[in-house]
Coordinates of C-alpha atoms and ligand atoms in Angstrom, one line a residue:
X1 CA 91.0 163.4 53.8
X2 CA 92.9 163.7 57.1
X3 CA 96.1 164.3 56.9
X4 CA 97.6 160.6 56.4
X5 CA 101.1 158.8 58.5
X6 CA 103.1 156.5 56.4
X7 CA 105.7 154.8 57.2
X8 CA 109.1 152.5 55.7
X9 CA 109.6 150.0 57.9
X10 CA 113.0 148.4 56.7
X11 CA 115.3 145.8 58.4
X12 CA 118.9 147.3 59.4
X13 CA 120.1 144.3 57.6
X14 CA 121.4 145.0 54.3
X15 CA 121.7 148.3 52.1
X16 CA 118.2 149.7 50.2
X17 CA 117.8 148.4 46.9
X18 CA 115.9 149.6 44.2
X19 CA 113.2 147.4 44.9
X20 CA 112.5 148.9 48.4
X21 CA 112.7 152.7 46.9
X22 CA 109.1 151.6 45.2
X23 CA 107.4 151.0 48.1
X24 CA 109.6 153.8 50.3
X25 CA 108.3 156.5 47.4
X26 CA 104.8 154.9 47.1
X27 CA 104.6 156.2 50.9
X28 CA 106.3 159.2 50.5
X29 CA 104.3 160.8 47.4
X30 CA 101.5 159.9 49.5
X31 CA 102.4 161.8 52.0
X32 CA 103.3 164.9 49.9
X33 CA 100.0 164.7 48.0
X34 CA 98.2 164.6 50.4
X35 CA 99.9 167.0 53.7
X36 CA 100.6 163.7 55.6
X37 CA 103.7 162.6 57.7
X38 CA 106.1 160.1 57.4
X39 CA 107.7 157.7 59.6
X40 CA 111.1 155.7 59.4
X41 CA 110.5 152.7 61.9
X42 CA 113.4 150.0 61.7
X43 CA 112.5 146.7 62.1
X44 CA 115.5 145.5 64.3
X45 CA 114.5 143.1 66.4
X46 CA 116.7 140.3 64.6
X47 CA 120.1 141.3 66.8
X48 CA 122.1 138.9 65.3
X49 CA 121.1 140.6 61.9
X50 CA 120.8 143.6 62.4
X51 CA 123.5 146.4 62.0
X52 CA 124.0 150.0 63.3
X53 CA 126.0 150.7 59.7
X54 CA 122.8 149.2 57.7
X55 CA 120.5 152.0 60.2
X56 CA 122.8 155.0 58.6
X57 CA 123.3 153.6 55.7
X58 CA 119.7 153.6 55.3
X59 CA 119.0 157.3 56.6
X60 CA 121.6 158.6 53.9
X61 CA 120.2 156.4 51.1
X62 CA 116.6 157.9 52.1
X63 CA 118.3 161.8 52.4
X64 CA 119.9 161.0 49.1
X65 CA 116.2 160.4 47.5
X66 CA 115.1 163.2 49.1
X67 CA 112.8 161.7 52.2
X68 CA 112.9 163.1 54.9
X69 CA 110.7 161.6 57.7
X70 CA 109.2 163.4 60.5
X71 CA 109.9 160.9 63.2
X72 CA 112.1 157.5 63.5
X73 CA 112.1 154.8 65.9
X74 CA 113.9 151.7 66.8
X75 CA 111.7 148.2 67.5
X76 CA 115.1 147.3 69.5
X77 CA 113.6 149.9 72.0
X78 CA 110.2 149.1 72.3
X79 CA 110.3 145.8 73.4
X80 CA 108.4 146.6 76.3
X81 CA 105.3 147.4 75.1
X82 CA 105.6 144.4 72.6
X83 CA 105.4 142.2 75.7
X84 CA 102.4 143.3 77.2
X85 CA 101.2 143.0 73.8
X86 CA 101.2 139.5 73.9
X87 CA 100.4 138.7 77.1
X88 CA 97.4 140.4 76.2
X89 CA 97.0 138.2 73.3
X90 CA 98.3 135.4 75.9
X91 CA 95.1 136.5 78.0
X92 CA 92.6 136.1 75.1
X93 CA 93.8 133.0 74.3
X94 CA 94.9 133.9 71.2
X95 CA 98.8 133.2 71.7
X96 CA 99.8 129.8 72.7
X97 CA 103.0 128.1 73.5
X98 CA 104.4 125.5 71.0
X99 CA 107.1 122.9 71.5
X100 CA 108.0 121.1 68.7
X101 CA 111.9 121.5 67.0
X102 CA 112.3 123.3 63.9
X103 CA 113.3 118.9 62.5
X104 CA 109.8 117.5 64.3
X105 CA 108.2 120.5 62.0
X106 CA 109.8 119.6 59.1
X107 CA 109.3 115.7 59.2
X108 CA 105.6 116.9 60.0
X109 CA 105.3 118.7 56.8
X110 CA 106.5 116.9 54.7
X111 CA 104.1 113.8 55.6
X112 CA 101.2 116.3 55.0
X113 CA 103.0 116.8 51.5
X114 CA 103.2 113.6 50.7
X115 CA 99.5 112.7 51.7
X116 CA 99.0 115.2 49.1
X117 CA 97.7 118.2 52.2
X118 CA 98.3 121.5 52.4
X119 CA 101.9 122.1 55.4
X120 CA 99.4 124.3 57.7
X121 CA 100.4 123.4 61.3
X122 CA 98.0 121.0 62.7
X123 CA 97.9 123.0 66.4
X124 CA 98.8 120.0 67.7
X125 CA 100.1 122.1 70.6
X126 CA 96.7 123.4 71.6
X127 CA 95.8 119.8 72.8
X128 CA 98.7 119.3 75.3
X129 CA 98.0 119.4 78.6
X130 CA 99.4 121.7 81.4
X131 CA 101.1 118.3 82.5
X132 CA 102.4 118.0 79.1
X133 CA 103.7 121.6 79.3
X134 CA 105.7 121.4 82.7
X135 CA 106.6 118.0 81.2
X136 CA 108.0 119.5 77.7
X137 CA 109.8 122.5 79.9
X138 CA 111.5 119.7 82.0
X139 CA 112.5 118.0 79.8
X140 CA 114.6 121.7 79.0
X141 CA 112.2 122.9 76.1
X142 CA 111.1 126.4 75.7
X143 CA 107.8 127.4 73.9
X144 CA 107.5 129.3 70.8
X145 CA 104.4 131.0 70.9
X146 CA 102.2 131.6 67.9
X147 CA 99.0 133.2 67.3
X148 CA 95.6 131.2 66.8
X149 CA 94.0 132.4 63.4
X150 CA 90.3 132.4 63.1
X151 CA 89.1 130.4 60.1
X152 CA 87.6 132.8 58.5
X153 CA 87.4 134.9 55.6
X154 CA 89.4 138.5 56.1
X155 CA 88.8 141.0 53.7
X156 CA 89.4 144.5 53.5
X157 CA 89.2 147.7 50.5
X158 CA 93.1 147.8 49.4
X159 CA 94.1 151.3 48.3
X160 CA 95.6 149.7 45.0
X161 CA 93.8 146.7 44.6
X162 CA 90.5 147.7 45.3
X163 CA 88.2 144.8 47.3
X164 CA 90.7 142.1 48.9
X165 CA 90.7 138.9 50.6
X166 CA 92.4 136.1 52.0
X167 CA 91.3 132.8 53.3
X168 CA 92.6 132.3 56.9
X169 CA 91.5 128.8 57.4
X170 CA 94.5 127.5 55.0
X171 CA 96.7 129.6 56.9
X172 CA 99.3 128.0 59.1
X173 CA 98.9 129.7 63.0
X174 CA 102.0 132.3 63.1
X175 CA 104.8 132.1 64.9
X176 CA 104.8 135.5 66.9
X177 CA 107.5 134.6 69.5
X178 CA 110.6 132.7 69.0
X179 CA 111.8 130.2 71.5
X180 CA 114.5 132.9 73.0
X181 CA 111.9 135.4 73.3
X182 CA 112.6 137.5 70.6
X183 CA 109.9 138.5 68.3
X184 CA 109.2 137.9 64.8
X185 CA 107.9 140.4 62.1
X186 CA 104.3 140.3 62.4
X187 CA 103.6 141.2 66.3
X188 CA 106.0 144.4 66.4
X189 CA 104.5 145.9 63.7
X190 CA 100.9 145.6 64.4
X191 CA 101.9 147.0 67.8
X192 CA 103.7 149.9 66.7
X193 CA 101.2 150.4 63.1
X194 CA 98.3 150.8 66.0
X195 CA 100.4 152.7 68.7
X196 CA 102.4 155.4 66.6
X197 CA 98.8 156.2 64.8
X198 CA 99.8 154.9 61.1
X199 CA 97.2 155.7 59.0
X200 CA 97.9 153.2 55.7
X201 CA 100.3 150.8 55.3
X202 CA 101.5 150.4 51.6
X203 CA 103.8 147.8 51.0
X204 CA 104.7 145.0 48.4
X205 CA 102.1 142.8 47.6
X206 CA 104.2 140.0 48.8
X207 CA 103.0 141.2 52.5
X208 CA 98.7 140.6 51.1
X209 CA 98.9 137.1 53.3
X210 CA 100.8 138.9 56.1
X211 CA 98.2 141.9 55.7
X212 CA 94.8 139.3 56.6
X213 CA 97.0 137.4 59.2
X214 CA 97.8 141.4 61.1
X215 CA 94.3 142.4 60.6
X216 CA 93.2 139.8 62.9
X217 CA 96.1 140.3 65.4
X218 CA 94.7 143.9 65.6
X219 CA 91.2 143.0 66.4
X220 CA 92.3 140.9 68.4
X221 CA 94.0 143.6 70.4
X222 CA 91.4 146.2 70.1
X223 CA 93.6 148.6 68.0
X224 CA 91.7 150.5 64.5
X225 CA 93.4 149.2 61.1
X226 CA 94.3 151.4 59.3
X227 CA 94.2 151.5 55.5
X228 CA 96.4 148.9 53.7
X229 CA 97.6 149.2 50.1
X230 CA 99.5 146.6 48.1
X231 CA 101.7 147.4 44.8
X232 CA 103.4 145.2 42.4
X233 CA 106.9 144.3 42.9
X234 CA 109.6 145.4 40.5
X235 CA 111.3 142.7 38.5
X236 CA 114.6 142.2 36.2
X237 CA 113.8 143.8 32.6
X238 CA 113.9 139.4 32.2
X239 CA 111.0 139.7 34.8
X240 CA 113.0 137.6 38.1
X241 CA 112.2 138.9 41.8
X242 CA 115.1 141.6 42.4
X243 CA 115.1 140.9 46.2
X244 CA 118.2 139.0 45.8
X245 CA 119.7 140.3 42.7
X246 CA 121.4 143.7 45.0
X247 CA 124.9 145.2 44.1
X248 CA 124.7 147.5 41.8
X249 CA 121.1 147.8 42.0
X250 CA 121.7 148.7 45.6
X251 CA 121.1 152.7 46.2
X252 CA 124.8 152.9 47.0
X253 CA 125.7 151.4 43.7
X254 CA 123.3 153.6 42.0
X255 CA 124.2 156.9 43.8
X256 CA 128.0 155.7 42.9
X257 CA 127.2 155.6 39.6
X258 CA 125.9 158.9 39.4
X259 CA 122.5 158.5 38.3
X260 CA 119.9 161.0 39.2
X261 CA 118.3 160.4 42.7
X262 CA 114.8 161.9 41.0
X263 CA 115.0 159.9 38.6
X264 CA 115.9 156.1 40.2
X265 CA 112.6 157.9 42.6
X266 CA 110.4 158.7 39.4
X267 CA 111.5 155.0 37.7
X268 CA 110.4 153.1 41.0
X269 CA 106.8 154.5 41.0
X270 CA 106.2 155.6 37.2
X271 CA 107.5 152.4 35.8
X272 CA 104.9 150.3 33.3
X273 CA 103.0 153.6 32.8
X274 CA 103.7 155.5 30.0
X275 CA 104.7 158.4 32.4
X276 CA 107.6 156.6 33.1
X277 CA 109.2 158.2 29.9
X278 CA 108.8 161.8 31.2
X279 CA 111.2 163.7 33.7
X280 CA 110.4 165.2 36.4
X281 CA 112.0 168.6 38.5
X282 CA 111.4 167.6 41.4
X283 CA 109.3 165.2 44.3
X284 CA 106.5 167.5 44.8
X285 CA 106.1 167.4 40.6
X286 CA 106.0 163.4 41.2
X287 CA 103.5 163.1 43.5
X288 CA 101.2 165.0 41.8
X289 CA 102.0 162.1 39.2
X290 CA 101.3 159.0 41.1
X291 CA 97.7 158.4 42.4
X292 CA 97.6 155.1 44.0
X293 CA 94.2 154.4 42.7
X294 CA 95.7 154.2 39.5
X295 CA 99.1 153.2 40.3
X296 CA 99.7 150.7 37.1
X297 CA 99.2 146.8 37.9
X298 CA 101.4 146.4 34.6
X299 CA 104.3 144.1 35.6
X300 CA 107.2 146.7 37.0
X301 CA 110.0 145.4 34.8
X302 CA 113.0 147.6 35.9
X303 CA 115.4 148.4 33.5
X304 CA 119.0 149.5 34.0
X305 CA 119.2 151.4 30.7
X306 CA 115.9 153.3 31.0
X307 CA 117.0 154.3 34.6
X308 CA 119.8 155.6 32.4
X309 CA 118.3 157.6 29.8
X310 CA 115.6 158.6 32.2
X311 CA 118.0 160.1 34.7
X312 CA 119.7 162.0 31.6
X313 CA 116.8 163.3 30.9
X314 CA 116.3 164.2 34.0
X315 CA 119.5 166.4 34.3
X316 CA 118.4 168.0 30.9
X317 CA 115.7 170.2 32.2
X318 CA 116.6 170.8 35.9
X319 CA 116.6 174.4 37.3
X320 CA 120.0 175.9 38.0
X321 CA 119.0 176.4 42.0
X322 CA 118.6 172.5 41.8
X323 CA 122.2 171.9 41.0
X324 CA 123.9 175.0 42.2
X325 CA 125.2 173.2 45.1
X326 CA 125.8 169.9 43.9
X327 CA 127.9 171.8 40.8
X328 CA 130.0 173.8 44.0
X329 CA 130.0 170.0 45.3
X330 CA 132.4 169.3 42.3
X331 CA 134.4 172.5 42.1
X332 CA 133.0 173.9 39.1
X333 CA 132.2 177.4 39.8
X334 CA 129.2 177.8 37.2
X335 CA 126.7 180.4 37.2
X336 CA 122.9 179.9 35.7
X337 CA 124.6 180.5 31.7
X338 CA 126.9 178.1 32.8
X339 CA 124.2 175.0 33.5
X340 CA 121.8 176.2 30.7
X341 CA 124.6 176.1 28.3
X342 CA 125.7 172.3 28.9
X343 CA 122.5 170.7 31.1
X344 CA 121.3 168.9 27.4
X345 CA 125.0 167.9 27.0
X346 CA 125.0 165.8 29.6
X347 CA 124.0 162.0 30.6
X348 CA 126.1 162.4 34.4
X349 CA 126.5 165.6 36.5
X350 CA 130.0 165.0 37.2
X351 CA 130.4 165.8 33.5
X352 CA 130.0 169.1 34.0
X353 CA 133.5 169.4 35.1
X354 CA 134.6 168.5 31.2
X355 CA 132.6 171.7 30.3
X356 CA 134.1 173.9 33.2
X357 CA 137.2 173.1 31.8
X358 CA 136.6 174.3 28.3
X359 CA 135.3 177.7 30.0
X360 CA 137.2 178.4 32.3
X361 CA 140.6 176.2 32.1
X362 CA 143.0 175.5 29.9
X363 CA 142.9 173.3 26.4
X364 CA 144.9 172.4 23.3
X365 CA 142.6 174.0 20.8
X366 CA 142.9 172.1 17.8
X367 CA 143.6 174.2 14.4
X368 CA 143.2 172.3 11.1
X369 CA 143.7 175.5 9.2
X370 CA 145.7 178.5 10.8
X371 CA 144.5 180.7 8.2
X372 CA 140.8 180.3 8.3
X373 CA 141.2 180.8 12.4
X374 CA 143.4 183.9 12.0
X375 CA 140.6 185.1 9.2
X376 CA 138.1 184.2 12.1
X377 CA 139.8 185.9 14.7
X378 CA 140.1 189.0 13.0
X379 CA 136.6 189.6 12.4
X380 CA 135.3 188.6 16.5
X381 CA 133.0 191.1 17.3
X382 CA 134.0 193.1 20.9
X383 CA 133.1 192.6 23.9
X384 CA 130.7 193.0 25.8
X385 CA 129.4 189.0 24.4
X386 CA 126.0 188.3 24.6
X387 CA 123.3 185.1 22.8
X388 CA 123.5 186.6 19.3
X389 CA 127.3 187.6 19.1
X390 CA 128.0 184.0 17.8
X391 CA 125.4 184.7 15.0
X392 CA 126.9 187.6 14.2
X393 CA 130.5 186.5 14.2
X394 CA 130.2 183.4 12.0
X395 CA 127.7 184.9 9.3
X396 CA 131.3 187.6 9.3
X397 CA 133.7 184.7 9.4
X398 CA 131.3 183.3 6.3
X399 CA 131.2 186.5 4.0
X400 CA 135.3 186.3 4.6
X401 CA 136.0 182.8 4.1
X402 CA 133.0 181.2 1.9
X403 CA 132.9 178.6 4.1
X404 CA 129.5 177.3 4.9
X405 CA 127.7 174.9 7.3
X406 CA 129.7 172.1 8.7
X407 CA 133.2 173.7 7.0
X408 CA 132.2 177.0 9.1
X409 CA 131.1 176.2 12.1
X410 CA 133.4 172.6 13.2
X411 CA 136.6 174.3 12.4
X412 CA 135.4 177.2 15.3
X413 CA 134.3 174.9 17.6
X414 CA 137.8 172.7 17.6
X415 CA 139.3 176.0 17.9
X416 CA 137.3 176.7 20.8
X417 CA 136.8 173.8 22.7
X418 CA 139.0 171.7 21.6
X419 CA 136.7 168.7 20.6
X420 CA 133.9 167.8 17.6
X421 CA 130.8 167.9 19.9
X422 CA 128.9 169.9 22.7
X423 CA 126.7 172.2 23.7
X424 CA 125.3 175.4 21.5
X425 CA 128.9 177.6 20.5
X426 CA 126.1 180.4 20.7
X427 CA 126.1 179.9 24.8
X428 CA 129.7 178.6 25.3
X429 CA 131.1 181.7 23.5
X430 CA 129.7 184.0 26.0
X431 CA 131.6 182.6 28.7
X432 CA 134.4 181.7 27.3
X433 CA 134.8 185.2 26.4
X434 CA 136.9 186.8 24.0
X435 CA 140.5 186.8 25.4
X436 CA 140.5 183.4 25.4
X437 CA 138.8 182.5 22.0
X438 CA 141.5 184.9 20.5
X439 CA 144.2 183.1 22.2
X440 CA 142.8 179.0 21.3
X441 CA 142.6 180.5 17.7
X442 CA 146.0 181.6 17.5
X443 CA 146.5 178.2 18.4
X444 CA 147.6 178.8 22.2
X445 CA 147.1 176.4 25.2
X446 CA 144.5 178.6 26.9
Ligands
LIG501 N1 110.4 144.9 57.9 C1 109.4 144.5 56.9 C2 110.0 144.3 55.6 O1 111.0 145.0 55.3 C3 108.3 145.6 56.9 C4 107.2 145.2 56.0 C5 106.0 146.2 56.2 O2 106.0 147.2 55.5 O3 105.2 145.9 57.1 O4 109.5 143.5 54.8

């Protein structure tokens, strides 16, 4: 295969959600699988709507998952070439000016409704004359231009779906052009799809209508399709549409809360397979993962709690050179024993601090029986510390004591740590060390 383009073609009008980061990694993983690029086009030509804060909020939220694209653009900027687009389309005769209100529309619908008909526009416009035109724009009405469909059947091989079609004769003529110029979605996007060289366009299978409606406006502007591939949306675990459901779903919200960017990545694309369960270490382990061939059709019912336990997971078996910065990032100076030692203890990286503390700071070590801890302390091997010294030290501190199992070994731990849980005493002790294991079982802040 040649090496594919992708693209994310968002609206600087709002933050990402999690919903978008399916389709953003669907593209992505394709990419990576297969030694393609990747482009970030925003779809900005709503001014009104449109935001420079949602543009870098988006870049970070992308950075933050871990995409990275190889080239960007703006629609804002390419207005140009979107114009002689249609007037090309104006030359064919496939874009025509239409002058009814948004209200003469309605009121028009809704007696096709109520004559029990489908509300496609009745091209009512295509009959009026040039008269009628200069008429219409006299009487201080501007056109809104929209594209005339060809009846026909459009159907194409959809890199999820497999064969595809849509029925274009009970399609309403798009609006391409809005009264004040500016363009709606479908136009830009064919242009720039065709012009920047995209090779498949994956998106929500919302867009399968828009996809048969684009295929014709690139015949009809002489430009190769590329490849188009639709996958399922994801849904509330109660199975609702999560477009408008954003907050804390938002990848703000989600980075805030300190889940895993790998895993809210993995969850988007993995989720209603049974691979969704596994962790991965990294994006290049993912896309090995996800064939869109066999990308599951099973709903995609997202689920805070799983992104949860998934993202734990996740944590649990990543290398130390994956965290190393991010663990600098919090000021805890850990070293590879460090992250090996306490990774499986935790369900948020920021916990990680707790754990530096109990190495390296200070805590109240808590001493239920100052004789069993000074019996302990006496009998600590010397240093150097290494993986067996624990084993070592309590089978001593058992032959002394008699104590056994949970009477051995929780009476140690409050004394080292301070606490009833946490990760292996076996790695902890090492780095603790043994001035300060002497000094908490003497009972000392330490
Ligand atoms: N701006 C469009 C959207 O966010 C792009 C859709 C597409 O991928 O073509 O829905």
């Amino acid at each position: 295969m040649t090496p594919p383009f992708v693209r994310t073609a968002p609206s600087p009008t709002g933050f990402l959600h999690i919903g978008n980061v399916r389709s953003i990694m669907f593209n992505w993983l394709f990419a990576c699988r297969h030694g393609g690029r990747f482009l970030l086009r925003y779809d900005d030509t709503d001014a009104v709507r449109s935001k420079p804060e949602f543009a870098e909020a988006i870049a970070e939220d992308l950075a933050w998952l871990g995409v990275v694209p190889d080239r960007v653009i703006r629609q804002s900027d390419r207005l140009a070439i979107y114009d002689a687009a249609a007037q090309r389309l104006r030359d064919a005769g496939r874009l025509y000016p239409c002058y009814e209100t948004a209200d003469e529309l309605d009121r028009r619908r809704k007696r096709q409704l109520a004559r029990g008909l489908p509300p496609v526009y009745d091209r009512a416009a295509l009959k009026l004359t040039a008269q009628d035109k200069a008429q219409l724009e006299a009487e201080g009405r501007k056109p809104h231009w929209r594209f005339l469909l060809e009846p026909r059947i459009v159907a194409w091989s959809d890199l999820i779906r497999g064969e595809a079609h849509v029925d274009c004769a009970s399609l309403s003529d798009q609006v391409l052009i809005r009264e004040d110029g500016s363009y709606l979605y479908h136009l830009p996007s064919v242009v720039d799809d065709a012009e920047t060289g995209i090779t498949h366009v994956i998106r929500g299978e919302d867009h399968v209508t828009n996809t048969a409606v684009q295929i014709q406006i690139f015949e009809a502007l002489g430009a190769k399709l590329p490849v188009f591939g639709h996958h399922n949306l994801l849904t509330t675990a109660s199975g609702e549409g999560l477009s408008k459901r954003l907050g804390h779903l938002s990848l703000r919200g989600l980075r805030e809360s300190g889940v895993e960017a790998l895993a809210v990545a993995a969850l988007a694309v993995l989720v209603g397979s049974s691979d969704a369960v596994r962790p991965v270490a990294s994006l290049d382990e993912l896309a090995d993962l996800v064939d869109l061939a066999h990308v599951s059709r099973a709903p995609a019912k997202f689920d805070e709690h799983e992104l949860e336990a998934l993202s734990a997971r996740t944590l649990h078996q990543l290398p130390y050179e994956a965290v190393a910065e991010r663990l600098a990032g919090l000021g805890v100076d850990g070293c590879e024993a460090f992250w090996l030692a306490i990774r499986g203890n935790l369900a948020k990286i920021d916990e990680a601090r707790m754990w530096d503390e109990v190495v390296r700071g200070q805590l109240a070590p808590v001493i239920v029986d100052p004789d069993f801890a000074a019996t302990a302390a006496s009998v600590l091997p010397p240093e150097p510390f290494d993986a067996t010294t624990w084993k070592s030290w309590t089978a001593a501190v058992s032959a002394a004591t008699g104590a056994k199992g949970k009477a051995l070994f929780m009476p140690l731990r409050q004394a080292l740590t301070g606490l009833d849980h946490g990760p292996e005493l076996a790695a902890l002790l090492p780095l603790i060390g043994r001035d300060k294991a002497l000094r908490r079982l003497a009972g000392e802040a330490a």
